[in-house]
mmCIF file of C-alpha atoms in Angstrom:
data_model
loop_
_atom_site.group_PDB
_atom_site.id
_atom_site.type_symbol
_atom_site.label_atom_id
_atom_site.label_comp_id
_atom_site.label_asym_id
_atom_site.label_seq_id
_atom_site.Cartn_x
_atom_site.Cartn_y
_atom_site.Cartn_z
ATOM 1 C CA MET A 1 10.323 -21.350 -8.658
ATOM 2 C CA LEU A 2 10.690 -19.356 -5.475
ATOM 3 C CA ALA A 3 13.282 -16.647 -5.891
ATOM 4 C CA ALA A 4 15.489 -16.097 -2.908
ATOM 5 C CA SER A 5 15.558 -12.571 -1.564
ATOM 6 C CA PRO A 6 18.145 -10.995 0.738
ATOM 7 C CA ALA A 7 17.374 -11.787 4.341
ATOM 8 C CA GLN A 8 18.435 -8.304 5.336
ATOM 9 C CA ALA A 9 18.871 -4.930 3.722
ATOM 10 C CA ALA A 10 20.113 -1.714 5.232
ATOM 11 C CA GLY A 11 20.126 2.009 4.672
ATOM 12 C CA HIS A 12 20.811 5.050 6.860
ATOM 13 C CA GLY A 13 21.920 2.718 9.662
ATOM 14 C CA VAL A 14 18.584 0.860 9.609
ATOM 15 C CA SER A 15 18.209 -2.855 8.814
ATOM 16 C CA TRP A 16 15.128 -4.715 7.623
ATOM 17 C CA SER A 17 13.905 -7.950 6.067
ATOM 18 C CA ARG A 18 11.139 -8.873 3.639
ATOM 19 C CA ALA A 19 8.011 -10.087 5.357
ATOM 20 C CA CYS A 20 7.258 -12.406 2.400
ATOM 21 C CA ALA A 21 9.663 -14.325 0.187
ATOM 22 C CA VAL A 22 9.811 -13.144 -3.426
ATOM 23 C CA ASP A 23 7.862 -15.525 -5.688
ATOM 24 C CA LEU A 24 8.413 -14.852 -9.396
ATOM 25 C CA VAL A 25 6.257 -17.665 -10.789
ATOM 26 C CA PRO A 26 3.739 -16.087 -13.196
ATOM 27 C CA GLY A 27 0.309 -16.036 -11.603
ATOM 28 C CA HIS A 28 1.756 -15.894 -8.091
ATOM 29 C CA ALA A 29 2.154 -12.824 -5.853
ATOM 30 C CA PHE A 30 4.075 -11.833 -2.747
ATOM 31 C CA CYS A 31 3.557 -9.063 -0.221
ATOM 32 C CA ASN A 32 5.601 -5.859 -0.397
ATOM 33 C CA ALA A 33 6.045 -5.306 3.347
ATOM 34 C CA LEU A 34 9.516 -4.721 4.805
ATOM 35 C CA HIS A 35 9.954 -5.330 8.542
ATOM 36 C CA VAL A 36 12.564 -3.110 10.219
ATOM 37 C CA THR A 37 14.727 -5.281 12.485
ATOM 38 C CA SER A 38 17.015 -2.663 14.040
ATOM 39 C CA VAL A 39 14.470 -0.356 15.656
ATOM 40 C CA ALA A 40 14.934 0.910 19.206
ATOM 41 C CA GLU A 41 11.355 0.877 20.463
ATOM 42 C CA ARG A 42 10.178 3.721 22.688
ATOM 43 C CA VAL A 43 7.204 1.935 24.242
ATOM 44 C CA LYS A 44 6.524 -1.393 25.908
ATOM 45 C CA ALA A 45 6.615 -4.200 23.368
ATOM 46 C CA LEU A 46 3.045 -5.295 24.026
ATOM 47 C CA GLY A 47 -0.145 -3.338 24.534
ATOM 48 C CA VAL A 48 -0.771 0.365 25.001
ATOM 49 C CA THR A 49 1.782 2.619 26.680
ATOM 50 C CA PRO A 50 0.047 5.835 27.786
ATOM 51 C CA ASN A 51 1.789 9.159 27.156
ATOM 52 C CA ALA A 52 4.402 7.576 24.909
ATOM 53 C CA THR A 53 4.891 7.339 21.159
ATOM 54 C CA PRO A 54 5.940 4.157 19.324
ATOM 55 C CA SER A 55 8.906 4.335 16.968
ATOM 56 C CA GLY A 56 8.043 5.070 13.356
ATOM 57 C CA PHE A 57 5.610 7.577 11.934
ATOM 58 C CA GLY A 58 2.168 7.521 13.501
ATOM 59 C CA PRO A 59 -1.187 8.952 12.412
ATOM 60 C CA SER A 60 -0.481 12.579 13.327
ATOM 61 C CA ASP A 61 2.788 12.507 11.377
ATOM 62 C CA LEU A 62 1.169 11.095 8.256
ATOM 63 C CA LEU A 63 -1.812 13.453 8.363
ATOM 64 C CA SER A 64 0.566 16.378 8.743
ATOM 65 C CA ALA A 65 2.866 15.245 5.936
ATOM 66 C CA TYR A 66 -0.002 14.858 3.468
ATOM 67 C CA ASN A 67 -2.285 17.696 4.615
ATOM 68 C CA LEU A 68 -5.155 15.374 5.507
ATOM 69 C CA PRO A 69 -8.153 15.798 7.824
ATOM 70 C CA ALA A 70 -7.991 14.268 11.286
ATOM 71 C CA ASN A 71 -11.346 12.486 11.253
ATOM 72 C CA GLY A 72 -11.684 11.209 7.705
ATOM 73 C CA GLY A 73 -13.367 8.206 6.171
ATOM 74 C CA ALA A 74 -16.922 8.544 7.436
ATOM 75 C CA GLY A 75 -19.406 6.765 5.194
ATOM 76 C CA GLN A 76 -16.684 4.843 3.338
ATOM 77 C CA THR A 77 -15.701 1.172 3.478
ATOM 78 C CA VAL A 78 -12.068 0.329 2.822
ATOM 79 C CA ALA A 79 -11.320 -3.292 1.925
ATOM 80 C CA ILE A 80 -7.883 -4.775 2.400
ATOM 81 C CA VAL A 81 -7.047 -7.792 0.245
ATOM 82 C CA ASP A 82 -4.271 -10.083 1.467
ATOM 83 C CA ALA A 83 -3.437 -13.774 1.389
ATOM 84 C CA TYR A 84 -3.894 -16.215 4.274
ATOM 85 C CA ASN A 85 -5.194 -15.451 7.778
ATOM 86 C CA ASP A 86 -4.035 -13.298 10.649
ATOM 87 C CA PRO A 87 -5.841 -14.681 13.721
ATOM 88 C CA ASN A 88 -4.930 -11.594 15.760
ATOM 89 C CA ALA A 89 -5.936 -9.007 13.164
ATOM 90 C CA ALA A 90 -8.857 -7.469 15.050
ATOM 91 C CA ALA A 91 -7.121 -7.423 18.431
ATOM 92 C CA ASP A 92 -3.900 -5.971 17.032
ATOM 93 C CA MET A 93 -5.732 -3.233 15.146
ATOM 94 C CA ALA A 94 -7.601 -2.390 18.351
ATOM 95 C CA THR A 95 -4.294 -1.925 20.182
ATOM 96 C CA TYR A 96 -2.933 0.356 17.437
ATOM 97 C CA ARG A 97 -6.049 2.481 17.442
ATOM 98 C CA SER A 98 -6.135 2.700 21.240
ATOM 99 C CA GLN A 99 -2.471 3.718 21.442
ATOM 100 C CA TYR A 100 -3.101 6.658 19.131
ATOM 101 C CA GLY A 101 -6.509 7.656 20.482
ATOM 102 C CA LEU A 102 -8.385 6.617 17.328
ATOM 103 C CA PRO A 103 -12.043 5.540 17.517
ATOM 104 C CA ALA A 104 -12.617 1.832 18.040
ATOM 105 C CA CYS A 105 -13.451 -0.279 14.976
ATOM 106 C CA THR A 106 -14.712 -3.691 16.039
ATOM 107 C CA VAL A 107 -16.587 -6.680 14.716
ATOM 108 C CA ALA A 108 -19.226 -6.186 17.391
ATOM 109 C CA SER A 109 -19.962 -2.611 16.284
ATOM 110 C CA GLY A 110 -20.120 -3.591 12.619
ATOM 111 C CA CYS A 111 -17.122 -1.394 11.760
ATOM 112 C CA PHE A 112 -14.732 -4.289 11.074
ATOM 113 C CA LYS A 113 -15.297 -7.507 9.174
ATOM 114 C CA GLN A 114 -12.813 -10.318 8.486
ATOM 115 C CA VAL A 115 -13.826 -12.750 5.730
ATOM 116 C CA ASN A 116 -12.415 -15.342 3.386
ATOM 117 C CA GLN A 117 -12.251 -14.830 -0.375
ATOM 118 C CA LYS A 118 -15.876 -15.951 -0.735
ATOM 119 C CA GLY A 119 -17.106 -13.501 1.897
ATOM 120 C CA SER A 120 -17.635 -15.940 4.754
ATOM 121 C CA THR A 121 -16.622 -15.018 8.294
ATOM 122 C CA THR A 122 -15.996 -18.695 9.009
ATOM 123 C CA SER A 123 -13.581 -21.126 7.362
ATOM 124 C CA LEU A 124 -10.861 -18.488 7.134
ATOM 125 C CA PRO A 125 -7.612 -19.454 5.360
ATOM 126 C CA ARG A 126 -4.752 -21.037 7.226
ATOM 127 C CA ASN A 127 -2.698 -18.793 9.479
ATOM 128 C CA ASN A 128 0.482 -17.322 8.006
ATOM 129 C CA ALA A 129 3.018 -15.350 10.044
ATOM 130 C CA SER A 130 4.604 -13.606 7.041
ATOM 131 C CA TRP A 131 1.361 -12.258 5.593
ATOM 132 C CA SER A 132 0.157 -11.345 9.100
ATOM 133 C CA GLY A 133 2.796 -8.611 9.121
ATOM 134 C CA GLU A 134 1.328 -7.308 5.878
ATOM 135 C CA ILE A 135 -2.190 -7.495 7.273
ATOM 136 C CA SER A 136 -1.238 -5.590 10.426
ATOM 137 C CA LEU A 137 0.506 -2.924 8.339
ATOM 138 C CA ASP A 138 -2.495 -2.518 6.047
ATOM 139 C CA LEU A 139 -5.053 -2.299 8.848
ATOM 140 C CA ASP A 140 -2.962 0.217 10.762
ATOM 141 C CA MET A 141 -2.394 2.498 7.756
ATOM 142 C CA VAL A 142 -6.090 2.636 6.889
ATOM 143 C CA SER A 143 -6.838 3.281 10.577
ATOM 144 C CA ALA A 144 -4.306 6.129 10.644
ATOM 145 C CA ILE A 145 -5.538 7.888 7.507
ATOM 146 C CA ALA A 146 -9.290 7.166 7.554
ATOM 147 C CA PRO A 147 -10.158 6.443 11.206
ATOM 148 C CA ASN A 148 -13.916 6.749 10.670
ATOM 149 C CA ALA A 149 -14.128 4.360 7.725
ATOM 150 C CA HIS A 150 -15.440 0.827 8.022
ATOM 151 C CA ILE A 151 -12.840 -1.834 7.193
ATOM 152 C CA ILE A 152 -13.207 -5.241 5.540
ATOM 153 C CA LEU A 153 -10.237 -7.610 5.590
ATOM 154 C CA VAL A 154 -10.669 -10.099 2.737
ATOM 155 C CA GLU A 155 -8.253 -13.026 3.057
ATOM 156 C CA ALA A 156 -7.445 -15.072 -0.027
ATOM 157 C CA THR A 157 -6.866 -18.798 0.338
ATOM 158 C CA SER A 158 -3.380 -18.443 -1.142
ATOM 159 C CA ALA A 159 -1.176 -15.875 -2.847
ATOM 160 C CA SER A 160 -2.206 -16.836 -6.370
ATOM 161 C CA MET A 161 -3.564 -14.096 -8.616
ATOM 162 C CA THR A 162 -6.779 -16.046 -9.115
ATOM 163 C CA ASN A 163 -7.426 -16.270 -5.377
ATOM 164 C CA LEU A 164 -6.370 -12.690 -4.676
ATOM 165 C CA GLY A 165 -8.466 -11.524 -7.617
ATOM 166 C CA THR A 166 -11.459 -13.452 -6.308
ATOM 167 C CA ALA A 167 -10.951 -11.635 -3.000
ATOM 168 C CA VAL A 168 -10.990 -8.282 -4.853
ATOM 169 C CA ASN A 169 -14.315 -9.193 -6.462
ATOM 170 C CA THR A 170 -15.688 -10.192 -3.065
ATOM 171 C CA ALA A 171 -14.574 -6.879 -1.574
ATOM 172 C CA ALA A 172 -16.521 -5.054 -4.289
ATOM 173 C CA LYS A 173 -19.611 -7.220 -3.704
ATOM 174 C CA LEU A 174 -19.466 -6.461 0.018
ATOM 175 C CA GLY A 175 -19.701 -2.743 -0.667
ATOM 176 C CA ALA A 176 -16.105 -1.570 -0.518
ATOM 177 C CA THR A 177 -15.584 1.964 -1.793
ATOM 178 C CA GLU A 178 -11.805 1.517 -1.774
ATOM 179 C CA ILE A 179 -9.762 -1.692 -2.127
ATOM 180 C CA SER A 180 -6.095 -1.817 -1.090
ATOM 181 C CA ASN A 181 -3.685 -4.412 -2.520
ATOM 182 C CA SER A 182 -0.142 -4.480 -1.120
ATOM 183 C CA TYR A 183 1.198 -7.308 -3.239
ATOM 184 C CA GLY A 184 2.506 -8.008 -6.711
ATOM 185 C CA GLY A 185 4.163 -10.537 -8.947
ATOM 186 C CA SER A 186 5.749 -11.016 -12.333
ATOM 187 C CA GLU A 187 3.889 -9.705 -15.350
ATOM 188 C CA SER A 188 2.458 -12.268 -17.744
ATOM 189 C CA SER A 189 0.304 -12.469 -20.853
ATOM 190 C CA ALA A 190 -2.596 -13.500 -18.595
ATOM 191 C CA ASP A 191 -2.707 -10.073 -16.938
ATOM 192 C CA THR A 192 -5.070 -8.422 -19.414
ATOM 193 C CA GLY A 193 -7.538 -11.205 -18.687
ATOM 194 C CA TYR A 194 -7.158 -10.634 -14.945
ATOM 195 C CA ASP A 195 -7.944 -6.942 -15.569
ATOM 196 C CA SER A 196 -11.431 -7.673 -16.824
ATOM 197 C CA THR A 197 -12.090 -10.653 -14.552
ATOM 198 C CA TYR A 198 -10.915 -9.231 -11.230
ATOM 199 C CA PHE A 199 -10.068 -5.526 -11.381
ATOM 200 C CA ASN A 200 -12.920 -4.065 -13.445
ATOM 201 C CA HIS A 201 -14.833 -2.133 -10.771
ATOM 202 C CA PRO A 202 -15.601 1.398 -12.029
ATOM 203 C CA GLY A 203 -16.093 3.939 -9.266
ATOM 204 C CA ILE A 204 -14.141 1.921 -6.683
ATOM 205 C CA ALA A 205 -10.656 3.216 -5.903
ATOM 206 C CA ILE A 206 -8.362 0.182 -6.203
ATOM 207 C CA THR A 207 -4.831 0.913 -4.991
ATOM 208 C CA VAL A 208 -1.858 -1.383 -5.634
ATOM 209 C CA SER A 209 1.720 -1.118 -4.380
ATOM 210 C CA SER A 210 4.219 -0.686 -7.229
ATOM 211 C CA GLY A 211 6.775 -3.046 -5.696
ATOM 212 C CA ASP A 212 10.013 -2.886 -3.726
ATOM 213 C CA SER A 213 12.576 -4.127 -6.261
ATOM 214 C CA GLY A 214 13.575 -0.873 -7.940
ATOM 215 C CA TYR A 215 13.303 -0.390 -11.692
ATOM 216 C CA GLY A 216 10.853 -2.926 -13.117
ATOM 217 C CA VAL A 217 7.112 -3.543 -13.133
ATOM 218 C CA GLU A 218 4.829 -5.806 -11.124
ATOM 219 C CA TYR A 219 1.224 -6.875 -11.644
ATOM 220 C CA PRO A 220 -1.441 -5.843 -10.635
ATOM 221 C CA ALA A 221 0.151 -2.390 -10.291
ATOM 222 C CA ALA A 222 0.433 -2.411 -14.097
ATOM 223 C CA SER A 223 -3.319 -2.799 -14.563
ATOM 224 C CA PRO A 224 -4.922 0.293 -16.165
ATOM 225 C CA ASN A 225 -7.881 -0.259 -13.828
ATOM 226 C CA VAL A 226 -5.953 0.551 -10.638
ATOM 227 C CA THR A 227 -4.032 3.365 -9.012
ATOM 228 C CA ALA A 228 -0.405 2.223 -8.968
ATOM 229 C CA VAL A 229 1.292 3.553 -5.832
ATOM 230 C CA GLY A 230 5.042 4.178 -5.725
ATOM 231 C CA GLY A 231 7.232 5.037 -2.777
ATOM 232 C CA THR A 232 9.193 7.860 -1.183
ATOM 233 C CA ALA A 233 11.522 8.562 1.705
ATOM 234 C CA LEU A 234 9.707 10.984 4.024
ATOM 235 C CA THR A 235 11.572 13.229 6.465
ATOM 236 C CA LYS A 236 10.677 16.180 8.644
ATOM 237 C CA ALA A 237 12.026 19.483 7.328
ATOM 238 C CA SER A 238 12.196 23.184 8.194
ATOM 239 C CA ASN A 239 10.435 24.239 4.977
ATOM 240 C CA SER A 240 6.904 25.645 4.780
ATOM 241 C CA ARG A 241 5.414 22.176 4.390
ATOM 242 C CA GLY A 242 7.349 20.816 7.339
ATOM 243 C CA TRP A 243 8.322 17.702 5.386
ATOM 244 C CA SER A 244 10.449 16.691 2.423
ATOM 245 C CA GLU A 245 10.349 13.645 0.163
ATOM 246 C CA SER A 246 12.613 11.923 -2.311
ATOM 247 C CA VAL A 247 12.467 8.708 -4.323
ATOM 248 C CA TRP A 248 12.834 5.683 -2.082
ATOM 249 C CA ASN A 249 15.999 3.883 -3.126
ATOM 250 C CA THR A 250 18.131 1.576 -1.005
ATOM 251 C CA SER A 251 20.124 -0.239 -3.690
ATOM 252 C CA SER A 252 19.985 -1.212 -7.350
ATOM 253 C CA THR A 253 17.587 -4.019 -6.431
ATOM 254 C CA GLU A 254 15.535 -2.366 -3.707
ATOM 255 C CA GLY A 255 13.420 0.751 -3.930
ATOM 256 C CA ALA A 256 10.180 1.981 -5.459
ATOM 257 C CA SER A 257 9.391 -0.094 -8.545
ATOM 258 C CA SER A 258 8.538 1.658 -11.806
ATOM 259 C CA GLY A 259 8.728 1.371 -15.575
ATOM 260 C CA CYS A 260 6.826 0.268 -18.656
ATOM 261 C CA SER A 261 4.431 -2.647 -18.662
ATOM 262 C CA ALA A 262 5.194 -5.397 -21.149
ATOM 263 C CA TYR A 263 1.539 -6.263 -21.755
ATOM 264 C CA GLU A 264 -0.905 -3.653 -20.485
ATOM 265 C CA PRO A 265 -2.249 -1.022 -22.917
ATOM 266 C CA LYS A 266 -1.641 2.613 -22.112
ATOM 267 C CA PRO A 267 -4.743 4.248 -20.637
ATOM 268 C CA GLY A 268 -5.934 7.356 -22.438
ATOM 269 C CA TRP A 269 -5.445 9.521 -19.365
ATOM 270 C CA GLN A 270 -1.732 8.731 -19.103
ATOM 271 C CA LYS A 271 0.248 10.984 -21.465
ATOM 272 C CA ASP A 272 3.949 10.324 -20.823
ATOM 273 C CA SER A 273 5.893 9.528 -23.985
ATOM 274 C CA GLY A 274 8.523 7.050 -22.786
ATOM 275 C CA CYS A 275 6.220 4.017 -22.619
ATOM 276 C CA SER A 276 3.950 2.882 -25.424
ATOM 277 C CA LYS A 277 2.104 0.785 -22.830
ATOM 278 C CA ARG A 278 1.045 1.398 -19.215
ATOM 279 C CA THR A 279 3.558 3.271 -17.038
ATOM 280 C CA VAL A 280 3.981 2.646 -13.298
ATOM 281 C CA ALA A 281 3.410 4.515 -10.956
ATOM 282 C CA ASP A 282 0.527 7.032 -10.739
ATOM 283 C CA VAL A 283 1.010 8.514 -7.269
ATOM 284 C CA SER A 284 3.137 7.722 -4.218
ATOM 285 C CA ALA A 285 3.574 7.953 -0.453
ATOM 286 C CA VAL A 286 6.123 7.004 2.189
ATOM 287 C CA ALA A 287 7.710 3.572 1.671
ATOM 288 C CA ASP A 288 11.364 3.768 2.727
ATOM 289 C CA PRO A 289 11.894 1.455 5.734
ATOM 290 C CA ALA A 290 14.503 3.943 6.982
ATOM 291 C CA THR A 291 11.621 6.427 7.349
ATOM 292 C CA GLY A 292 9.059 3.768 8.235
ATOM 293 C CA VAL A 293 5.746 3.673 10.057
ATOM 294 C CA ALA A 294 4.643 2.255 13.393
ATOM 295 C CA VAL A 295 2.729 -1.051 13.247
ATOM 296 C CA TYR A 296 1.371 -3.385 15.921
ATOM 297 C CA GLN A 297 1.678 -7.119 15.146
ATOM 298 C CA THR A 298 1.561 -10.099 17.508
ATOM 299 C CA TYR A 299 1.015 -13.089 15.196
ATOM 300 C CA GLY A 300 4.460 -13.589 13.679
ATOM 301 C CA GLY A 301 5.596 -10.473 15.516
ATOM 302 C CA SER A 302 6.327 -9.349 19.051
ATOM 303 C CA GLY A 303 4.152 -6.249 19.306
ATOM 304 C CA TRP A 304 5.240 -2.775 18.253
ATOM 305 C CA ALA A 305 7.369 -2.658 15.133
ATOM 306 C CA VAL A 306 8.332 -0.424 12.223
ATOM 307 C CA TYR A 307 7.520 -1.299 8.619
ATOM 308 C CA GLY A 308 8.324 0.079 5.180
ATOM 309 C CA GLY A 309 7.892 -0.928 1.546
ATOM 310 C CA THR A 310 5.306 0.182 -0.975
ATOM 311 C CA SER A 311 2.961 -1.927 1.148
ATOM 312 C CA VAL A 312 2.813 1.159 3.368
ATOM 313 C CA ALA A 313 1.887 3.430 0.483
ATOM 314 C CA ALA A 314 -1.006 1.427 -1.040
ATOM 315 C CA PRO A 315 -3.266 1.322 2.062
ATOM 316 C CA LEU A 316 -2.251 4.877 2.907
ATOM 317 C CA ILE A 317 -3.503 6.080 -0.491
ATOM 318 C CA ALA A 318 -6.639 3.943 -0.128
ATOM 319 C CA GLY A 319 -7.252 5.822 3.104
ATOM 320 C CA VAL A 320 -6.793 9.139 1.308
ATOM 321 C CA TYR A 321 -9.388 8.100 -1.261
ATOM 322 C CA ALA A 322 -11.708 7.215 1.627
ATOM 323 C CA ASP A 323 -11.176 10.655 3.135
ATOM 324 C CA ALA A 324 -12.048 12.207 -0.241
ATOM 325 C CA GLY A 325 -15.346 10.330 -0.597
ATOM 326 C CA ALA A 326 -16.959 10.065 -4.020
ATOM 327 C CA HIS A 327 -14.780 8.730 -6.840
ATOM 328 C CA ALA A 328 -14.652 9.158 -10.580
ATOM 329 C CA ALA A 329 -15.337 6.071 -12.692
ATOM 330 C CA ILE A 330 -11.560 5.652 -13.043
ATOM 331 C CA PRO A 331 -10.086 7.203 -9.893
ATOM 332 C CA ALA A 332 -6.501 7.160 -11.217
ATOM 333 C CA ALA A 333 -7.542 9.341 -14.158
ATOM 334 C CA ASN A 334 -8.677 12.049 -11.753
ATOM 335 C CA LEU A 335 -5.144 12.372 -10.409
ATOM 336 C CA TYR A 336 -3.857 13.370 -13.841
ATOM 337 C CA ALA A 337 -6.466 16.145 -14.024
ATOM 338 C CA HIS A 338 -5.319 17.671 -10.704
ATOM 339 C CA THR A 339 -1.533 17.515 -10.766
ATOM 340 C CA SER A 340 -1.148 20.886 -9.028
ATOM 341 C CA SER A 341 -2.902 19.430 -5.974
ATOM 342 C CA LEU A 342 -0.087 16.952 -5.278
ATOM 343 C CA ASN A 343 3.389 17.313 -3.771
ATOM 344 C CA ASP A 344 5.722 16.922 -6.739
ATOM 345 C CA VAL A 345 8.749 14.782 -5.810
ATOM 346 C CA THR A 346 11.792 15.936 -7.787
ATOM 347 C CA VAL A 347 14.775 14.363 -6.000
ATOM 348 C CA GLY A 348 16.252 10.868 -6.186
ATOM 349 C CA SER A 349 16.391 7.846 -8.481
ATOM 350 C CA THR A 350 16.386 4.063 -8.332
ATOM 351 C CA ALA A 351 18.617 3.196 -11.291
ATOM 352 C CA GLY A 352 19.933 4.417 -14.602
ATOM 353 C CA CYS A 353 17.378 3.964 -17.370
ATOM 354 C CA SER A 354 16.224 5.498 -20.632
ATOM 355 C CA PRO A 355 14.268 7.672 -20.731
ATOM 356 C CA ALA A 356 15.527 8.819 -17.363
ATOM 357 C CA TYR A 357 12.144 9.833 -15.910
ATOM 358 C CA LEU A 358 11.120 6.188 -15.670
ATOM 359 C CA CYS A 359 13.513 5.705 -12.740
ATOM 360 C CA THR A 360 14.543 9.255 -11.762
ATOM 361 C CA ALA A 361 12.462 11.940 -10.080
ATOM 362 C CA GLU A 362 11.748 14.962 -12.261
ATOM 363 C CA VAL A 363 9.524 18.028 -12.214
ATOM 364 C CA GLY A 364 6.091 16.699 -13.104
ATOM 365 C CA TYR A 365 5.496 13.012 -13.787
ATOM 366 C CA ASP A 366 8.124 10.331 -13.126
ATOM 367 C CA GLY A 367 8.058 6.567 -12.684
ATOM 368 C CA PRO A 368 9.037 5.982 -9.040
ATOM 369 C CA THR A 369 6.738 8.646 -7.542
ATOM 370 C CA GLY A 370 4.170 9.153 -10.315
ATOM 371 C CA LEU A 371 2.551 12.581 -10.118
ATOM 372 C CA GLY A 372 3.672 13.020 -6.503
ATOM 373 C CA THR A 373 2.214 12.543 -3.035
ATOM 374 C CA PRO A 374 -1.054 13.739 -1.445
ATOM 375 C CA ASN A 375 -1.430 17.418 -0.614
ATOM 376 C CA GLY A 376 -4.974 17.428 0.690
ATOM 377 C CA LEU A 377 -7.887 15.673 -1.004
ATOM 378 C CA THR A 378 -8.526 17.585 -4.245
ATOM 379 C CA ALA A 379 -6.659 15.178 -6.544
ATOM 380 C CA PHE A 380 -8.475 12.213 -5.003
ATOM 381 C CA THR A 381 -12.010 13.598 -5.134
ATOM 382 C CA GLY A 382 -14.129 12.427 -8.067
#
C-alpha cells in the first residue's frame, strides 16, 4: 500500500511538502526530502545571480555552524545513492557550485560520475521529478561541505531496498569512501539480511537519514553498519558559537525520527539502556524545513529552492566524514569515543515516550539528535 502523507505542513510561518510520497510497504523506501513552498527567493529563479545570496543556508553558513574547513574533501569520493534518474543533475549541481564560488566538479574533469545501480553511465533509470529534488539536495549538500571531493551519483532502478542496496554495493565497488542515503522505509524481519548483503562495507562511512515522521524507526537507519543521522533546527545566535540548535519537531507526526529498532541487534559501541536493540540516531545536523538549506533544482523544480528533512542531514554528515579523511572500520563507533568533540543538543522533543531520552533532547545521548552535531572533525576522524 502507498500511505498518503499530508500535502503540506507548516511551522514558524513556513510551509512545505514531501518530495516523495510515503510508502510503508516492507522492502520499499521513500526519500526524506521536504520542499519548502512558501519561500521568498532573493535571487533570480534560474541560473547564477552575482553578488546575491539564495534563500536558505548556504555553504558558508553550514561550515560556520559546524566548525568545518572551507576546502575539505580532497582525496575522498562521496557516493550518493538515490532512486530513479535526474537528467539535470550535473548541470544543476554546476549552477549551485558556481553561485557559491565552489570549484567545478564535472563529468569531463572526472570529478563527477552519474551511473545506474550496476555502475553503467548509460541506460540510466527513468526520470522522476520527486526523487530529482532529493538528488539535487544531496549533491548540493556534499558540494557545500566537501567541495574538493569527487562525487558519484548512483541511481537505483526503483525505490526498493534490493535495488537501493545494489546501488550501495556498486558505490563501494567504484571506490566511494563515503556513501550517503537519504531514504528509509518500514522495518521488517528482512533487514538483518540486508545488513550483510548491502551495508557491510567496513571502513566506508555510510550515512542514512533517520526519517521525518517523529518518534519511530526507519530502515536502513536502524542498521548497525551505518551512521544514523537525526535532525535539528539550526538558528543563528549571539552565543560564542554563533549558532544554536534544538530537536527538529513540527508536529506529532513530523520531526526527526528516533527510537528502538524492532529487529536490529544493539552494536557493542552503543551503551544507552533504554533499547535492548539498536537505537536511532547516532549524530545529527540541520533538518528543520523552517531553517532549511538552499538547493538548485530544475527537473521537477523551478530553480532555486529551500529544502529540509533529514535528507539534508545525511549528505551533510557524509561530507563531514569526507572532510575528516580516514575512517575507522565502523565509523559510527568512533563518534561514541569522541562525544566531547560534538555540539550536544539539549533542547526540544518530538513526542512523549518512555524512556524520555528516546524522543527528548537531554545532556549527552538522546534519540532525535544522537550524540549531537559536528564541532570540527575530531569525532569523524578514524
